[in-house]
PDB file of C-alpha atoms in Angstrom:
ATOM      1  CA  MET A 293     -22.557   8.811   3.528  1.00 45.00           C
ATOM      2  CA  HIS A 294     -20.780   5.714   2.736  1.00 48.00           C
ATOM      3  CA  HIS A 295     -18.621   4.054   5.535  1.00 47.00           C
ATOM      4  CA  THR A 296     -15.454   2.359   5.627  1.00 52.00           C
ATOM      5  CA  TYR A 297     -15.739  -0.842   7.775  1.00 49.00           C
ATOM      6  CA  LEU A 298     -12.676  -1.971   9.066  1.00 49.00           C
ATOM      7  CA  THR A 299     -11.027  -5.481   9.945  1.00 49.00           C
ATOM      8  CA  THR A 300      -7.775  -5.179  11.510  1.00 47.00           C
ATOM      9  CA  MET A 301      -4.765  -7.587  10.673  1.00 44.00           C
ATOM     10  CA  PRO A 302      -1.201  -7.294  11.884  1.00 45.00           C
ATOM     11  CA  GLY A 303       0.528  -4.444  10.211  1.00 62.00           C
ATOM     12  CA  PHE A 304      -2.353  -3.617   7.710  1.00 84.00           C
ATOM     13  CA  GLN A 305      -5.886  -4.253   7.445  1.00 88.00           C
ATOM     14  CA  LYS A 306      -8.543  -4.757   4.671  1.00 89.00           C
ATOM     15  CA  ILE A 307     -11.176  -2.104   4.717  1.00 92.00           C
ATOM     16  CA  THR A 308     -14.543  -1.974   2.895  1.00 94.00           C
ATOM     17  CA  HIS A 309     -15.463   0.930   0.661  1.00 95.00           C
ATOM     18  CA  LYS A 310     -18.941   1.168  -1.116  1.00 95.00           C
ATOM     19  CA  GLY A 311     -18.975  -3.050  -1.016  1.00 96.00           C
ATOM     20  CA  LYS A 312     -15.389  -3.572  -1.977  1.00 96.00           C
ATOM     21  CA  GLU A 313     -12.647  -4.635  -0.267  1.00 95.00           C
ATOM     22  CA  ILE A 314      -9.179  -2.499  -0.173  1.00 94.00           C
ATOM     23  CA  VAL A 315      -5.698  -3.704   1.356  1.00 92.00           C
ATOM     24  CA  TYR A 316      -5.017  -0.809   3.464  1.00 93.00           C
ATOM     25  CA  VAL A 317      -1.177  -0.511   4.085  1.00 92.00           C
ATOM     26  CA  ASP A 318      -1.073   2.206   6.845  1.00 92.00           C
ATOM     27  CA  TYR A 319       2.576   3.406   7.405  1.00 90.00           C
ATOM     28  CA  ARG A 320       1.741   6.557   9.673  1.00 89.00           C
ATOM     29  CA  GLY A 321       3.643   7.143  12.641  1.00 86.00           C
ATOM     30  CA  GLN A 322       5.859   3.852  12.176  1.00 89.00           C
ATOM     31  CA  SER A 323       9.403   3.865  13.037  1.00 90.00           C
ATOM     32  CA  GLU A 324      11.593   2.241  10.591  1.00 91.00           C
ATOM     33  CA  GLU A 325      10.842  -1.282  12.184  1.00 92.00           C
ATOM     34  CA  GLU A 326       7.811  -1.414  12.169  1.00 91.00           C
ATOM     35  CA  MET A 327       7.164   0.061   8.790  1.00 91.00           C
ATOM     36  CA  LEU A 328       9.404  -2.926   7.683  1.00 92.00           C
ATOM     37  CA  LYS A 329       7.189  -4.847   9.881  1.00 92.00           C
ATOM     38  CA  THR A 330       3.993  -4.039   7.842  1.00 92.00           C
ATOM     39  CA  ALA A 331       5.904  -4.375   4.806  1.00 91.00           C
ATOM     40  CA  SER A 332       6.671  -8.348   5.793  1.00 92.00           C
ATOM     41  CA  ASP A 333       3.334  -8.920   6.973  1.00 90.00           C
ATOM     42  CA  LEU A 334       1.805  -7.584   3.453  1.00 90.00           C
ATOM     43  CA  ARG A 335       4.194  -9.306   1.272  1.00 91.00           C
ATOM     44  CA  ASP A 336       3.331 -13.011   3.547  1.00 91.00           C
ATOM     45  CA  PHE A 337      -0.338 -11.707   2.792  1.00 89.00           C
ATOM     46  CA  LEU A 338       0.407 -11.030  -1.151  1.00 89.00           C
ATOM     47  CA  LEU A 339       2.103 -14.481  -1.493  1.00 91.00           C
ATOM     48  CA  SER A 340      -0.592 -16.585   0.425  1.00 92.00           C
ATOM     49  CA  ASP A 341      -3.575 -14.501  -1.526  1.00 87.00           C
ATOM     50  CA  PRO A 342      -2.225 -13.745  -4.825  1.00 83.00           C
ATOM     51  CA  GLY A 343      -5.463 -12.656  -6.629  1.00 87.00           C
ATOM     52  CA  GLU A 344      -6.446  -9.621  -7.990  1.00 88.00           C
ATOM     53  CA  HIS A 345      -6.791  -6.718  -5.412  1.00 89.00           C
ATOM     54  CA  LEU A 346      -7.383  -3.075  -4.845  1.00 93.00           C
ATOM     55  CA  ARG A 347      -4.189  -1.673  -2.303  1.00 92.00           C
ATOM     56  CA  LEU A 348      -4.169   1.767  -0.454  1.00 93.00           C
ATOM     57  CA  VAL A 349      -0.679   2.628   0.342  1.00 91.00           C
ATOM     58  CA  ASN A 350      -0.421   5.660   2.739  1.00 91.00           C
ATOM     59  CA  ILE A 351       2.980   7.216   3.811  1.00 89.00           C
ATOM     60  CA  THR A 352       2.212  10.176   4.623  1.00 88.00           C
ATOM     61  CA  ASP A 353       5.214  11.175   6.900  1.00 84.00           C
ATOM     62  CA  THR A 354       7.039   8.728   6.822  1.00 84.00           C
ATOM     63  CA  PRO A 355      10.777   8.435   6.414  1.00 79.00           C
ATOM     64  CA  ALA A 356      12.011   6.851   3.087  1.00 76.00           C
ATOM     65  CA  THR A 357      14.943   4.928   4.366  1.00 85.00           C
ATOM     66  CA  ARG A 358      17.674   3.312   2.471  1.00 87.00           C
ATOM     67  CA  LYS A 359      16.457  -0.172   4.308  1.00 93.00           C
ATOM     68  CA  PHE A 360      12.585   0.050   4.055  1.00 89.00           C
ATOM     69  CA  THR A 361      13.331   1.280   0.220  1.00 84.00           C
ATOM     70  CA  ALA A 362      15.567  -1.745  -0.357  1.00 88.00           C
ATOM     71  CA  PHE A 363      13.087  -3.962   1.303  1.00 91.00           C
ATOM     72  CA  ILE A 364       9.973  -2.527  -0.623  1.00 85.00           C
ATOM     73  CA  ARG A 365      12.263  -3.123  -3.912  1.00 83.00           C
ATOM     74  CA  GLU A 366      12.907  -6.926  -3.047  1.00 88.00           C
ATOM     75  CA  MET A 367       9.283  -7.480  -2.556  1.00 87.00           C
ATOM     76  CA  GLY A 368       7.870  -5.764  -5.441  1.00 83.00           C
ATOM     77  CA  LYS A 369      10.021  -8.573  -7.117  1.00 85.00           C
ATOM     78  CA  GLU A 370       8.674 -11.173  -5.415  1.00 89.00           C
ATOM     79  CA  THR A 371       5.034 -10.168  -5.639  1.00 87.00           C
ATOM     80  CA  LYS A 372       4.723  -8.730  -9.030  1.00 82.00           C
ATOM     81  CA  HIS A 373       3.143 -11.538 -10.781  1.00 86.00           C
ATOM     82  CA  VAL A 374       0.010 -10.106  -7.823  1.00 87.00           C
ATOM     83  CA  PRO A 375      -2.369  -8.269  -9.907  1.00 86.00           C
ATOM     84  CA  VAL A 376      -2.864  -5.186  -8.153  1.00 86.00           C
ATOM     85  CA  LYS A 377      -4.760  -1.738  -8.475  1.00 90.00           C
ATOM     86  CA  GLY A 378      -3.263   0.886  -6.120  1.00 91.00           C
ATOM     87  CA  ALA A 379      -3.028   4.344  -4.926  1.00 93.00           C
ATOM     88  CA  VAL A 380      -0.423   5.963  -2.758  1.00 90.00           C
ATOM     89  CA  VAL A 381      -1.182   8.959  -0.513  1.00 91.00           C
ATOM     90  CA  GLY A 382       1.253  11.274   1.196  1.00 88.00           C
ATOM     91  CA  ILE A 383       3.885  11.170  -1.780  1.00 84.00           C
ATOM     92  CA  THR A 384       6.489  14.199  -1.891  1.00 79.00           C
ATOM     93  CA  GLY A 385       9.868  14.835  -2.490  1.00 74.00           C
ATOM     94  CA  ALA A 386      12.175  12.031  -2.675  1.00 71.00           C
ATOM     95  CA  LYS A 387       9.217   9.490  -2.054  1.00 73.00           C
ATOM     96  CA  LYS A 388       8.247  10.610  -6.080  1.00 76.00           C
ATOM     97  CA  VAL A 389      11.604   9.062  -6.808  1.00 72.00           C
ATOM     98  CA  LEU A 390      10.845   5.745  -4.913  1.00 72.00           C
ATOM     99  CA  LEU A 391       7.346   5.692  -6.590  1.00 73.00           C
ATOM    100  CA  SER A 392       8.454   6.011  -9.915  1.00 77.00           C
ATOM    101  CA  GLY A 393      11.454   2.925  -9.335  1.00 70.00           C
ATOM    102  CA  TYR A 394       8.621   0.880  -7.760  1.00 69.00           C
ATOM    103  CA  ASN A 395       6.166   1.302 -10.903  1.00 71.00           C
ATOM    104  CA  ARG A 396       8.814   0.457 -13.049  1.00 71.00           C
ATOM    105  CA  LEU A 397       9.640  -2.746 -11.404  1.00 63.00           C
ATOM    106  CA  LEU A 398       5.531  -3.404 -11.349  1.00 62.00           C
ATOM    107  CA  GLY A 399       4.296  -2.015 -14.721  1.00 63.00           C
ATOM    108  CA  GLY A 400       2.998   1.247 -13.344  1.00 63.00           C
ATOM    109  CA  ALA A 401       0.159   0.143 -10.540  1.00 75.00           C
ATOM    110  CA  MET A 402       0.461   2.539  -7.849  1.00 83.00           C
ATOM    111  CA  ARG A 403      -1.307   5.878  -8.638  1.00 89.00           C
ATOM    112  CA  PRO A 404      -0.284   8.801  -6.486  1.00 88.00           C
ATOM    113  CA  PHE A 405      -3.112  11.031  -4.583  1.00 91.00           C
ATOM    114  CA  ASP A 406      -3.086  13.726  -1.885  1.00 89.00           C
ATOM    115  CA  ASP A 407      -6.592  12.975  -0.687  1.00 92.00           C
ATOM    116  CA  GLU A 408      -7.489   9.179   0.861  1.00 93.00           C
ATOM    117  CA  GLU A 409     -11.088   9.340   0.150  1.00 95.00           C
ATOM    118  CA  ILE A 410     -10.310  10.489  -3.737  1.00 95.00           C
ATOM    119  CA  ALA A 411      -7.765   7.512  -3.589  1.00 95.00           C
ATOM    120  CA  LYS A 412     -10.602   5.221  -2.091  1.00 96.00           C
ATOM    121  CA  ASN A 413     -13.044   6.221  -4.925  1.00 97.00           C
ATOM    122  CA  TYR A 414     -10.340   5.605  -7.437  1.00 95.00           C
ATOM    123  CA  LEU A 415      -9.628   1.975  -6.543  1.00 95.00           C
ATOM    124  CA  VAL A 416     -13.736   1.363  -6.483  1.00 96.00           C
ATOM    125  CA  SER A 417     -14.379   2.681  -9.706  1.00 94.00           C
TER     126      SER A 417
END
């Protein structure tokens, strides 16, 4: 069994899966304000360290609010020079539209998955 090691960072964290580092953005259980803070921390990280990275985003049971959606769209423009292989868990209903818009902006970088473990394995493959 592989262990995932966590390094906690404000708003999001770096995890290690099968020896590879993944930037893990977990919005579960966050209020809109907390989600904006997490996204903002992620943006700052990406702008300070623009090398290629693996990214896992979990938006299970989170609200896709207009304010958050607008923020993510702006962030996508600011960080689209940062190469990414990404996976998203928790895409349902209206969030599918959000994801396709985001992917159009970023050139199709984020793939949806139903299961976090499968998503992690895709990222490190």
